[in-house]
XYZ file of N, CA and C in Angstrom:
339
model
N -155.523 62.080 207.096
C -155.955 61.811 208.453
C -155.815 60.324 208.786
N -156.284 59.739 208.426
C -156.063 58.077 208.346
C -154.520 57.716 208.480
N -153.582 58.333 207.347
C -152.225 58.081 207.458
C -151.443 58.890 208.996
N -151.945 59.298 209.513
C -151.580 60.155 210.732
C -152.216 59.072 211.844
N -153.797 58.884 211.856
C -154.242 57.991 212.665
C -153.208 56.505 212.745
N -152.648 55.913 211.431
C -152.306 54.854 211.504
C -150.238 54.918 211.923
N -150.141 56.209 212.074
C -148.964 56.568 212.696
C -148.871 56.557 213.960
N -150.030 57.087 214.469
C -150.261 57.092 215.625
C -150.481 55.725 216.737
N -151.018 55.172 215.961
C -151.182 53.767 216.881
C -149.710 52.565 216.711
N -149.108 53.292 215.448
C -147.970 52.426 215.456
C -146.915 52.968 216.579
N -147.004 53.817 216.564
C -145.818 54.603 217.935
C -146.734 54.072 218.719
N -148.218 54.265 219.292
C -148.790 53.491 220.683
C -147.848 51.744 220.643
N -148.013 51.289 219.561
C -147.438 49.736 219.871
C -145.934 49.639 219.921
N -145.319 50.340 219.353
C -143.721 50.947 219.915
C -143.622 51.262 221.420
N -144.312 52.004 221.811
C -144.378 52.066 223.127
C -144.703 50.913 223.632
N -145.694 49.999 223.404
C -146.131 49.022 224.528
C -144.891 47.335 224.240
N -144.858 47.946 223.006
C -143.434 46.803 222.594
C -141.930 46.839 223.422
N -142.137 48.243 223.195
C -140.952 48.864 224.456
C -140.595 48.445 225.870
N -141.802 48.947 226.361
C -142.214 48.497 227.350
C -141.974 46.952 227.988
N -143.198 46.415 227.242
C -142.583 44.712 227.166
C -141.401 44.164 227.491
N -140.274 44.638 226.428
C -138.993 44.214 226.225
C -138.465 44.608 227.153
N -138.594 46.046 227.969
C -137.666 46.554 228.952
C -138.210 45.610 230.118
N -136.971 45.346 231.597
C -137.305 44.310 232.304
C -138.096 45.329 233.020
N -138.960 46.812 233.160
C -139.658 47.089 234.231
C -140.964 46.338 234.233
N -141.725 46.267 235.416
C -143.107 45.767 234.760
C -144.636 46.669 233.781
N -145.687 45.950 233.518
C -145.942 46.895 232.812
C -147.108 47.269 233.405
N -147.036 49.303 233.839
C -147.666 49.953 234.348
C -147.944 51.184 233.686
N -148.684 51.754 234.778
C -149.199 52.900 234.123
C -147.544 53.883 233.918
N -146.954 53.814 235.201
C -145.956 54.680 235.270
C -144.901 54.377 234.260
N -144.994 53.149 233.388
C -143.755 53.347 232.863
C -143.878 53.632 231.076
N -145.600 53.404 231.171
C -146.297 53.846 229.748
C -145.821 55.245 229.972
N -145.851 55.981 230.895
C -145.876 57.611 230.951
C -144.458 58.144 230.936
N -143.796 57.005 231.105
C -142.120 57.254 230.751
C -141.749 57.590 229.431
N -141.949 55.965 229.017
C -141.728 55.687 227.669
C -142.474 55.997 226.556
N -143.595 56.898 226.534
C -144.227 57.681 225.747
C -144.014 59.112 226.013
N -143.219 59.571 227.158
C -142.805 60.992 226.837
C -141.797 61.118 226.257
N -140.495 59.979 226.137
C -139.696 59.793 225.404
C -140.018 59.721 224.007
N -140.548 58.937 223.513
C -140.967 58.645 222.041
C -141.648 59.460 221.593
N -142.564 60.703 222.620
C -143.200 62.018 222.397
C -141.966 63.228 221.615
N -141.283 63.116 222.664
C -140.263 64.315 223.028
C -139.744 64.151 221.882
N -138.971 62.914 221.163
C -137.902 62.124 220.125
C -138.861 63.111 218.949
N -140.527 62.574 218.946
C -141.017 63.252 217.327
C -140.963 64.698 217.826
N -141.400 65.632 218.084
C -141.833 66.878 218.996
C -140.270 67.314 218.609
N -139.024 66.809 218.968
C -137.327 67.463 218.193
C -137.604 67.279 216.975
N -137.554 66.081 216.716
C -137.719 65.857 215.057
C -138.414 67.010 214.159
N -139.649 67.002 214.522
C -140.689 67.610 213.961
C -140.401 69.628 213.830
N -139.869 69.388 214.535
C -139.548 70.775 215.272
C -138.216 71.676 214.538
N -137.413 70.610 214.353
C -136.126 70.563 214.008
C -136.291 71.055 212.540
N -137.101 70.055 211.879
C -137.055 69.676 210.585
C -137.985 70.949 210.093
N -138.971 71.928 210.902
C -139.427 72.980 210.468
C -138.893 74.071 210.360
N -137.924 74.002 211.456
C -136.909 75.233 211.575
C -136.141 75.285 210.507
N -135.211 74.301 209.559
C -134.674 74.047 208.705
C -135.004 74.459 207.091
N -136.644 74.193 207.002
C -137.386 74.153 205.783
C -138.245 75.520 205.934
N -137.863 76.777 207.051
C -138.578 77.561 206.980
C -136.949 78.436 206.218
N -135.989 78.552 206.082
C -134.646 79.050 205.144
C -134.058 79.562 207.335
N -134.043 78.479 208.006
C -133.535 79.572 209.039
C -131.633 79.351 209.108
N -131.395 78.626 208.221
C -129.848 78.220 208.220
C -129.419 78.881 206.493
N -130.254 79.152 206.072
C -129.824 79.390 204.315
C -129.247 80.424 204.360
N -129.244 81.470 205.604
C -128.251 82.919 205.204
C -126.861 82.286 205.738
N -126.907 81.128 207.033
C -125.872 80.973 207.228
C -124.785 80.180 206.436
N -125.639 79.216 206.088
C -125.250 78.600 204.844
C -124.662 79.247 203.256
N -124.868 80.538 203.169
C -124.413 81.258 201.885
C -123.300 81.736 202.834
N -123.715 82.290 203.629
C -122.443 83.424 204.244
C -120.849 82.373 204.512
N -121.067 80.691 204.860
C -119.743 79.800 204.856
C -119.962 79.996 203.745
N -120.209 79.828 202.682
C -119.967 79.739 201.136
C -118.972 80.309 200.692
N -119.460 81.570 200.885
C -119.001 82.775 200.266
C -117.422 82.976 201.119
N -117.468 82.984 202.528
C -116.308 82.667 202.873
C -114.876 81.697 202.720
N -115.979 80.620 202.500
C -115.049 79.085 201.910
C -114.904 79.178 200.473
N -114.989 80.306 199.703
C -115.516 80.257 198.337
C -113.787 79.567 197.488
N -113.117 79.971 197.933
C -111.933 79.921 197.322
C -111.635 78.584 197.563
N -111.611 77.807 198.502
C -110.941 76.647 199.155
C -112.034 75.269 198.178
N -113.479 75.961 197.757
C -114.495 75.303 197.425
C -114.078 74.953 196.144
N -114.632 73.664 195.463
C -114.227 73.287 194.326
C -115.619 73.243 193.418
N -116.341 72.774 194.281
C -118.231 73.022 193.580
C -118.936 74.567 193.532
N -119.163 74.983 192.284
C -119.967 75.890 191.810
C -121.239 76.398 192.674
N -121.712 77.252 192.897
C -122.748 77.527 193.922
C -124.321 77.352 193.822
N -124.437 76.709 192.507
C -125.473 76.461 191.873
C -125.609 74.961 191.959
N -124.609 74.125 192.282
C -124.132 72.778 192.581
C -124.801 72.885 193.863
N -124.572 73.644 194.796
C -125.009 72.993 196.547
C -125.927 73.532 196.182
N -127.336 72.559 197.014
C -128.442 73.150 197.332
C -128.697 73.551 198.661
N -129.422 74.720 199.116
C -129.835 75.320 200.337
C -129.866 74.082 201.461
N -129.838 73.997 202.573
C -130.886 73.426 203.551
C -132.107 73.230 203.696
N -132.718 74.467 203.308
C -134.363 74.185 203.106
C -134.790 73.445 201.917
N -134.047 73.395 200.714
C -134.420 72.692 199.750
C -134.282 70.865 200.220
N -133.055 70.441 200.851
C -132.742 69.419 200.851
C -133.921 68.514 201.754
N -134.842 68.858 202.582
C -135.805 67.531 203.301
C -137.193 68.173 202.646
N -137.282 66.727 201.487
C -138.413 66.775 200.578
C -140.085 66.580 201.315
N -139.820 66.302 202.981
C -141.398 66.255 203.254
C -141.918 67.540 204.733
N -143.146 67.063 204.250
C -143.048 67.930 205.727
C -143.258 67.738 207.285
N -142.770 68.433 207.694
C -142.825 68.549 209.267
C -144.296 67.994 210.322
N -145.283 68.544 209.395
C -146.819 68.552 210.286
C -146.974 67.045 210.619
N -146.454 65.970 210.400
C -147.008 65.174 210.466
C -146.498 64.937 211.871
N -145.258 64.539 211.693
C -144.108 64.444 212.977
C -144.491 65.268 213.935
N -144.946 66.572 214.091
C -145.285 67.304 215.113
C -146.443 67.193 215.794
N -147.659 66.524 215.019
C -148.845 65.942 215.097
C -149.006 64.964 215.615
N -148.155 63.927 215.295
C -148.172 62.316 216.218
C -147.126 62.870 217.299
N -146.430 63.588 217.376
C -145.732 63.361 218.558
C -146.449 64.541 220.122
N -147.256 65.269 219.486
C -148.040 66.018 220.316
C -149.305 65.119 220.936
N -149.964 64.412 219.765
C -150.745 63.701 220.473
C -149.948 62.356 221.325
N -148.853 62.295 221.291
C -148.002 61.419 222.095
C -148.134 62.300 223.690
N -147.691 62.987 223.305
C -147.585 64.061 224.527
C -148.771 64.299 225.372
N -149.883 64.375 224.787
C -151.229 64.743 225.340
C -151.712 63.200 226.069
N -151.462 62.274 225.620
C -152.007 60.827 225.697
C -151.372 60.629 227.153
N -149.459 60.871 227.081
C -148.512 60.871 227.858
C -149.436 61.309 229.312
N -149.402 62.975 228.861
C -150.419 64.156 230.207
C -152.014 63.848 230.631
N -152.668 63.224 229.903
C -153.831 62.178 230.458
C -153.461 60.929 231.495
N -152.561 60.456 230.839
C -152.375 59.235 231.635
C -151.704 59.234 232.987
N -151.313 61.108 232.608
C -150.514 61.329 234.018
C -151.534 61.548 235.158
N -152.152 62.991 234.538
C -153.471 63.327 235.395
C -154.173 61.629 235.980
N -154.144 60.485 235.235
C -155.050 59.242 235.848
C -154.238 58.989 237.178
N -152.864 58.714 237.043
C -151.741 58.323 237.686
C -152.019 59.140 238.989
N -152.234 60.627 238.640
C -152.371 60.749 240.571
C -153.690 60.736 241.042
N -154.169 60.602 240.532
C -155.854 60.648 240.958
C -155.937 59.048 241.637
């Protein structure tokens, strides 16, 4: 929790660093830009990287194999799956980038009020 909390405020200062650097000025509206972006960016990531590590490419991945088998020079015990290959997990990335998202949809709800 702590390592998630301290993820979290580092993407908040990514954003406000962002911000900064870009020539808009700095408002509410452009925090709500540039944190749905940097939302959206973990939220693929996160998303991506679960779909992958749940085996949703590993049938497709045997089935080129087996097709390419002849043309292939590495043994099939040599390649590893897709799901084997990204050693961490997903929850974290989907976690900071949701509460990106939620922070994003607060600040929106302030924005028209």
């Amino acid at each position: 929790m702590k390592k998630i909390l301290m993820w979290i405020l580092l993407v908040q200062a990514a954003i406000f660093l962002t911000i900064i650097i870009r020539p808009e000025d700095l408002s509410l509206l452009s925090y709500i830009n540039t944190s749905f972006v940097y939302g959206g960016i973990l939220v693929f990531f996160g998303a991506w990287i679960f779909v992958v590590q749940t085996g949703a490419f590993d049938i497709f991945t045997v089935s080129m194999r087996k097709f390419f088998q002849r043309k292939s020079t590495l043994e099939d015990d040599e390649m590893r799956l897709p799901s084997e290959i990204i050693p961490f997990s997903a929850s974290p990335l989907l976690i900071i980038g949701i509460v990106t998202i939620l922070m994003m949809g607060i600040s929106l709800l302030i924005y028209e009020l």
